[in-house]
Amino acid sequence: VAVTAELRSFAQWAAATGRRATGLVITSARRPATAHDATELRVPAGSEVLDVLRLRSLDGEPVLVERTVYAGWIADAVATIETDADSVTQRLHADHRLVFAYGRHLIDAVAAGTTDARLLGIRRGSPLLRIRRTTTDHTGRPVETSEDRYRPGAITFEVHNSIDARPLTRADDPAWSA
């Protein structure tokens, strides 16, 4: 297992491990930012964002459903990327010099809904590993917020921590507090 101290996209991680990641946009639409989007992207509620539902495959097998909301300032650039691009992150870097520099990740498990089950070829209600993330550029400006749902057995995350570094913290899920 290779351990790195960098932020990598799904496609970059796959390539580094000798695997091939592909992607296919299922839906893409501009819409007003929800209260959640506004908080994560630091934009006014109701401002325009780009909402993308994308199926990701690894070595030809569907493994991940991404629900990504892009901030309005980068939406036009994302919208021009072909729907079967292997990596939006790499395209934004190559075409616009955008670097995804920082990410906040929340990891938990959820049951597959109808859309997830259909796209991943699993039964509705199957467990999925969910990663909710918000990514920013070097200046801290939010680029995207996403909810990624991984099929069981598709991926394992490894975290190294010590008394000197604490990259992993435990947090209450606000949904549990409601």
PDB file of C-alpha atoms in Angstrom:
ATOM      1  CA  VAL A   1       0.000   0.000   0.000  1.00  0.00           C
ATOM      2  CA  ALA A   2       1.457   3.328  -1.030  1.00  0.00           C
ATOM      3  CA  VAL A   3       1.051   6.102   1.498  1.00  0.00           C
ATOM      4  CA  THR A   4       1.164   9.684   0.278  1.00  0.00           C
ATOM      5  CA  ALA A   5       0.821  13.104   1.809  1.00  0.00           C
ATOM      6  CA  GLU A   6      -1.072  14.665  -1.071  1.00  0.00           C
ATOM      7  CA  LEU A   7      -4.603  15.256  -2.230  1.00  0.00           C
ATOM      8  CA  ARG A   8      -5.371  12.963  -5.169  1.00  0.00           C
ATOM      9  CA  SER A   9      -8.419  12.567  -7.319  1.00  0.00           C
ATOM     10  CA  PHE A  10      -9.977   9.135  -7.863  1.00  0.00           C
ATOM     11  CA  ALA A  11      -8.371   8.882 -11.334  1.00  0.00           C
ATOM     12  CA  GLN A  12      -4.956   9.977 -10.037  1.00  0.00           C
ATOM     13  CA  TRP A  13      -5.134   7.416  -7.219  1.00  0.00           C
ATOM     14  CA  ALA A  14      -6.171   4.669  -9.670  1.00  0.00           C
ATOM     15  CA  ALA A  15      -3.315   5.471 -12.068  1.00  0.00           C
ATOM     16  CA  ALA A  16      -0.787   5.491  -9.211  1.00  0.00           C
ATOM     17  CA  THR A  17      -1.904   1.970  -8.249  1.00  0.00           C
ATOM     18  CA  GLY A  18      -1.801   0.632 -11.821  1.00  0.00           C
ATOM     19  CA  ARG A  19      -5.559   0.707 -12.360  1.00  0.00           C
ATOM     20  CA  ARG A  20      -7.747   2.603 -14.827  1.00  0.00           C
ATOM     21  CA  ALA A  21     -10.497   4.932 -13.703  1.00  0.00           C
ATOM     22  CA  THR A  22     -13.209   6.098 -16.081  1.00  0.00           C
ATOM     23  CA  GLY A  23     -16.188   8.358 -15.630  1.00  0.00           C
ATOM     24  CA  LEU A  24     -19.553   8.986 -17.213  1.00  0.00           C
ATOM     25  CA  VAL A  25     -21.797  11.964 -16.480  1.00  0.00           C
ATOM     26  CA  ILE A  26     -25.352  10.746 -15.933  1.00  0.00           C
ATOM     27  CA  THR A  27     -26.897  14.187 -15.359  1.00  0.00           C
ATOM     28  CA  SER A  28     -25.566  17.733 -15.259  1.00  0.00           C
ATOM     29  CA  ALA A  29     -27.687  20.790 -14.534  1.00  0.00           C
ATOM     30  CA  ARG A  30     -27.347  24.310 -13.251  1.00  0.00           C
ATOM     31  CA  ARG A  31     -29.550  25.084 -10.285  1.00  0.00           C
ATOM     32  CA  PRO A  32     -29.785  27.436  -7.291  1.00  0.00           C
ATOM     33  CA  ALA A  33     -27.483  26.612  -4.363  1.00  0.00           C
ATOM     34  CA  THR A  34     -29.215  24.969  -1.418  1.00  0.00           C
ATOM     35  CA  ALA A  35     -28.453  26.110   2.118  1.00  0.00           C
ATOM     36  CA  HIS A  36     -25.979  23.208   2.423  1.00  0.00           C
ATOM     37  CA  ASP A  37     -24.286  24.096  -0.891  1.00  0.00           C
ATOM     38  CA  ALA A  38     -24.071  27.740   0.179  1.00  0.00           C
ATOM     39  CA  THR A  39     -22.395  26.839   3.468  1.00  0.00           C
ATOM     40  CA  GLU A  40     -19.876  24.421   1.934  1.00  0.00           C
ATOM     41  CA  LEU A  41     -19.068  26.556  -1.127  1.00  0.00           C
ATOM     42  CA  ARG A  42     -19.279  29.884   0.739  1.00  0.00           C
ATOM     43  CA  VAL A  43     -21.699  31.382  -1.782  1.00  0.00           C
ATOM     44  CA  PRO A  44     -25.082  33.034  -1.262  1.00  0.00           C
ATOM     45  CA  ALA A  45     -28.006  30.613  -1.033  1.00  0.00           C
ATOM     46  CA  GLY A  46     -29.807  30.623  -4.363  1.00  0.00           C
ATOM     47  CA  SER A  47     -26.714  31.523  -6.399  1.00  0.00           C
ATOM     48  CA  GLU A  48     -26.097  29.353  -9.444  1.00  0.00           C
ATOM     49  CA  VAL A  49     -24.131  26.102  -9.051  1.00  0.00           C
ATOM     50  CA  LEU A  50     -23.526  23.136 -11.338  1.00  0.00           C
ATOM     51  CA  ASP A  51     -24.907  19.819 -10.049  1.00  0.00           C
ATOM     52  CA  VAL A  52     -23.324  16.701 -11.604  1.00  0.00           C
ATOM     53  CA  LEU A  53     -24.212  13.035 -11.090  1.00  0.00           C
ATOM     54  CA  ARG A  54     -21.364  10.866 -12.359  1.00  0.00           C
ATOM     55  CA  LEU A  55     -20.709   7.127 -12.438  1.00  0.00           C
ATOM     56  CA  ARG A  56     -17.081   6.106 -11.914  1.00  0.00           C
ATOM     57  CA  SER A  57     -15.622   2.760 -12.885  1.00  0.00           C
ATOM     58  CA  LEU A  58     -12.384   1.065 -11.972  1.00  0.00           C
ATOM     59  CA  ASP A  59     -10.917  -1.328 -14.557  1.00  0.00           C
ATOM     60  CA  GLY A  60     -14.327  -1.395 -16.253  1.00  0.00           C
ATOM     61  CA  GLU A  61     -16.388  -2.153 -13.139  1.00  0.00           C
ATOM     62  CA  PRO A  62     -18.776   0.481 -11.709  1.00  0.00           C
ATOM     63  CA  VAL A  63     -17.578   1.291  -8.182  1.00  0.00           C
ATOM     64  CA  LEU A  64     -18.575   4.846  -7.320  1.00  0.00           C
ATOM     65  CA  VAL A  65     -21.439   7.286  -7.723  1.00  0.00           C
ATOM     66  CA  GLU A  66     -20.371  10.932  -7.374  1.00  0.00           C
ATOM     67  CA  ARG A  67     -22.851  13.701  -6.629  1.00  0.00           C
ATOM     68  CA  THR A  68     -20.764  16.842  -7.070  1.00  0.00           C
ATOM     69  CA  VAL A  69     -21.834  20.462  -6.821  1.00  0.00           C
ATOM     70  CA  TYR A  70     -19.419  22.962  -8.376  1.00  0.00           C
ATOM     71  CA  ALA A  71     -19.236  26.609  -7.378  1.00  0.00           C
ATOM     72  CA  GLY A  72     -20.585  29.036  -9.961  1.00  0.00           C
ATOM     73  CA  TRP A  73     -17.151  30.541 -10.677  1.00  0.00           C
ATOM     74  CA  ILE A  74     -15.866  27.209 -12.078  1.00  0.00           C
ATOM     75  CA  ALA A  75     -19.160  25.852 -13.483  1.00  0.00           C
ATOM     76  CA  ASP A  76     -18.576  26.996 -17.084  1.00  0.00           C
ATOM     77  CA  ALA A  77     -15.187  25.256 -17.182  1.00  0.00           C
ATOM     78  CA  VAL A  78     -16.631  22.005 -15.807  1.00  0.00           C
ATOM     79  CA  ALA A  79     -19.615  22.127 -18.172  1.00  0.00           C
ATOM     80  CA  THR A  80     -17.314  22.143 -21.223  1.00  0.00           C
ATOM     81  CA  ILE A  81     -15.525  18.921 -20.229  1.00  0.00           C
ATOM     82  CA  GLU A  82     -16.711  15.892 -22.211  1.00  0.00           C
ATOM     83  CA  THR A  83     -19.149  13.644 -20.344  1.00  0.00           C
ATOM     84  CA  ASP A  84     -16.837  10.611 -20.474  1.00  0.00           C
ATOM     85  CA  ALA A  85     -13.664  12.343 -19.240  1.00  0.00           C
ATOM     86  CA  ASP A  86     -11.544  10.125 -17.013  1.00  0.00           C
ATOM     87  CA  SER A  87     -10.682  12.975 -14.647  1.00  0.00           C
ATOM     88  CA  VAL A  88     -12.363  16.343 -14.186  1.00  0.00           C
ATOM     89  CA  THR A  89      -9.606  17.290 -11.732  1.00  0.00           C
ATOM     90  CA  GLN A  90      -6.868  16.664 -14.292  1.00  0.00           C
ATOM     91  CA  ARG A  91      -8.767  18.516 -17.021  1.00  0.00           C
ATOM     92  CA  LEU A  92      -9.320  21.561 -14.811  1.00  0.00           C
ATOM     93  CA  HIS A  93      -5.622  21.575 -13.993  1.00  0.00           C
ATOM     94  CA  ALA A  94      -4.519  21.141 -17.611  1.00  0.00           C
ATOM     95  CA  ASP A  95      -6.996  23.639 -19.090  1.00  0.00           C
ATOM     96  CA  HIS A  96      -7.253  26.226 -16.289  1.00  0.00           C
ATOM     97  CA  ARG A  97      -4.245  25.581 -14.009  1.00  0.00           C
ATOM     98  CA  LEU A  98      -6.684  24.899 -11.161  1.00  0.00           C
ATOM     99  CA  VAL A  99      -5.148  22.899  -8.323  1.00  0.00           C
ATOM    100  CA  PHE A 100      -7.360  21.119  -5.814  1.00  0.00           C
ATOM    101  CA  ALA A 101      -5.179  21.869  -2.798  1.00  0.00           C
ATOM    102  CA  TYR A 102      -7.189  21.123   0.343  1.00  0.00           C
ATOM    103  CA  GLY A 103      -9.997  18.744   1.159  1.00  0.00           C
ATOM    104  CA  ARG A 104     -12.234  18.014   4.110  1.00  0.00           C
ATOM    105  CA  HIS A 105     -13.614  14.471   4.116  1.00  0.00           C
ATOM    106  CA  LEU A 106     -16.378  12.948   6.232  1.00  0.00           C
ATOM    107  CA  ILE A 107     -16.578   9.147   6.034  1.00  0.00           C
ATOM    108  CA  ASP A 108     -19.561   7.022   7.020  1.00  0.00           C
ATOM    109  CA  ALA A 109     -21.862   4.318   5.667  1.00  0.00           C
ATOM    110  CA  VAL A 110     -25.310   4.593   4.063  1.00  0.00           C
ATOM    111  CA  ALA A 111     -27.780   2.269   2.376  1.00  0.00           C
ATOM    112  CA  ALA A 112     -27.997   2.315  -1.415  1.00  0.00           C
ATOM    113  CA  GLY A 113     -31.032   4.099  -2.773  1.00  0.00           C
ATOM    114  CA  THR A 114     -32.689   3.310  -6.080  1.00  0.00           C
ATOM    115  CA  THR A 115     -30.290   5.385  -8.214  1.00  0.00           C
ATOM    116  CA  ASP A 116     -27.143   4.069  -6.515  1.00  0.00           C
ATOM    117  CA  ALA A 117     -28.350   0.467  -6.779  1.00  0.00           C
ATOM    118  CA  ARG A 118     -29.193   0.787 -10.469  1.00  0.00           C
ATOM    119  CA  LEU A 119     -25.907   2.494 -11.412  1.00  0.00           C
ATOM    120  CA  LEU A 120     -23.679   0.216  -9.323  1.00  0.00           C
ATOM    121  CA  GLY A 121     -25.524  -3.014 -10.144  1.00  0.00           C
ATOM    122  CA  ILE A 122     -26.302  -3.853  -6.523  1.00  0.00           C
ATOM    123  CA  ARG A 123     -29.450  -4.400  -4.470  1.00  0.00           C
ATOM    124  CA  ARG A 124     -31.308  -1.420  -3.060  1.00  0.00           C
ATOM    125  CA  GLY A 125     -30.438  -1.109   0.627  1.00  0.00           C
ATOM    126  CA  SER A 126     -26.924  -2.545   0.194  1.00  0.00           C
ATOM    127  CA  PRO A 127     -24.299  -0.815   2.339  1.00  0.00           C
ATOM    128  CA  LEU A 128     -22.199   1.875   0.684  1.00  0.00           C
ATOM    129  CA  LEU A 129     -19.142   3.714   1.951  1.00  0.00           C
ATOM    130  CA  ARG A 130     -19.987   7.413   1.746  1.00  0.00           C
ATOM    131  CA  ILE A 131     -17.379  10.154   1.536  1.00  0.00           C
ATOM    132  CA  ARG A 132     -18.674  13.705   1.828  1.00  0.00           C
ATOM    133  CA  ARG A 133     -16.015  16.197   0.829  1.00  0.00           C
ATOM    134  CA  THR A 134     -15.420  19.819   0.097  1.00  0.00           C
ATOM    135  CA  THR A 135     -12.330  20.772  -1.888  1.00  0.00           C
ATOM    136  CA  THR A 136     -10.659  24.163  -2.202  1.00  0.00           C
ATOM    137  CA  ASP A 137      -7.881  25.749  -4.215  1.00  0.00           C
ATOM    138  CA  HIS A 138      -4.598  27.050  -2.725  1.00  0.00           C
ATOM    139  CA  THR A 139      -6.275  30.246  -1.524  1.00  0.00           C
ATOM    140  CA  GLY A 140      -8.976  28.310   0.339  1.00  0.00           C
ATOM    141  CA  ARG A 141     -11.664  29.186  -2.203  1.00  0.00           C
ATOM    142  CA  PRO A 142     -14.170  26.294  -2.418  1.00  0.00           C
ATOM    143  CA  VAL A 143     -14.325  24.599  -5.809  1.00  0.00           C
ATOM    144  CA  GLU A 144     -16.696  21.712  -5.177  1.00  0.00           C
ATOM    145  CA  THR A 145     -18.635  19.801  -2.578  1.00  0.00           C
ATOM    146  CA  SER A 146     -19.418  16.175  -3.234  1.00  0.00           C
ATOM    147  CA  GLU A 147     -21.017  13.062  -1.866  1.00  0.00           C
ATOM    148  CA  ASP A 148     -19.255   9.977  -3.181  1.00  0.00           C
ATOM    149  CA  ARG A 149     -20.774   6.529  -2.624  1.00  0.00           C
ATOM    150  CA  TYR A 150     -18.565   3.465  -3.067  1.00  0.00           C
ATOM    151  CA  ARG A 151     -19.820  -0.050  -3.768  1.00  0.00           C
ATOM    152  CA  PRO A 152     -18.933  -2.603  -1.067  1.00  0.00           C
ATOM    153  CA  GLY A 153     -15.463  -4.067  -1.515  1.00  0.00           C
ATOM    154  CA  ALA A 154     -14.421  -1.432  -4.041  1.00  0.00           C
ATOM    155  CA  ILE A 155     -11.935   0.535  -1.977  1.00  0.00           C
ATOM    156  CA  THR A 156     -10.263   0.650   1.405  1.00  0.00           C
ATOM    157  CA  PHE A 157      -9.034   3.847   3.002  1.00  0.00           C
ATOM    158  CA  GLU A 158      -5.911   3.775   5.130  1.00  0.00           C
ATOM    159  CA  VAL A 159      -5.130   6.461   7.706  1.00  0.00           C
ATOM    160  CA  HIS A 160      -1.863   6.765   9.582  1.00  0.00           C
ATOM    161  CA  ASN A 161      -1.884   8.754  12.795  1.00  0.00           C
ATOM    162  CA  SER A 162       0.360   9.230  15.786  1.00  0.00           C
ATOM    163  CA  ILE A 163       0.712  11.328  18.895  1.00  0.00           C
ATOM    164  CA  ASP A 164       2.493  13.915  16.704  1.00  0.00           C
ATOM    165  CA  ALA A 165      -0.040  14.116  13.861  1.00  0.00           C
ATOM    166  CA  ARG A 166      -3.796  13.710  13.979  1.00  0.00           C
ATOM    167  CA  PRO A 167      -5.165  13.582  10.420  1.00  0.00           C
ATOM    168  CA  LEU A 168      -8.191  11.666  11.656  1.00  0.00           C
ATOM    169  CA  THR A 169     -10.727  13.106  14.055  1.00  0.00           C
ATOM    170  CA  ARG A 170     -14.098  11.820  15.118  1.00  0.00           C
ATOM    171  CA  ALA A 171     -17.034  14.146  14.672  1.00  0.00           C
ATOM    172  CA  ASP A 172     -20.725  14.020  15.387  1.00  0.00           C
ATOM    173  CA  ASP A 173     -22.819  13.953  12.243  1.00  0.00           C
ATOM    174  CA  PRO A 174     -25.174  16.962  12.325  1.00  0.00           C
ATOM    175  CA  ALA A 175     -27.910  14.699  10.961  1.00  0.00           C
ATOM    176  CA  TRP A 176     -27.798  12.717  14.230  1.00  0.00           C
ATOM    177  CA  SER A 177     -28.344  15.871  16.267  1.00  0.00           C
ATOM    178  CA  ALA A 178     -31.611  16.720  14.545  1.00  0.00           C
TER     179      ALA A 178
END
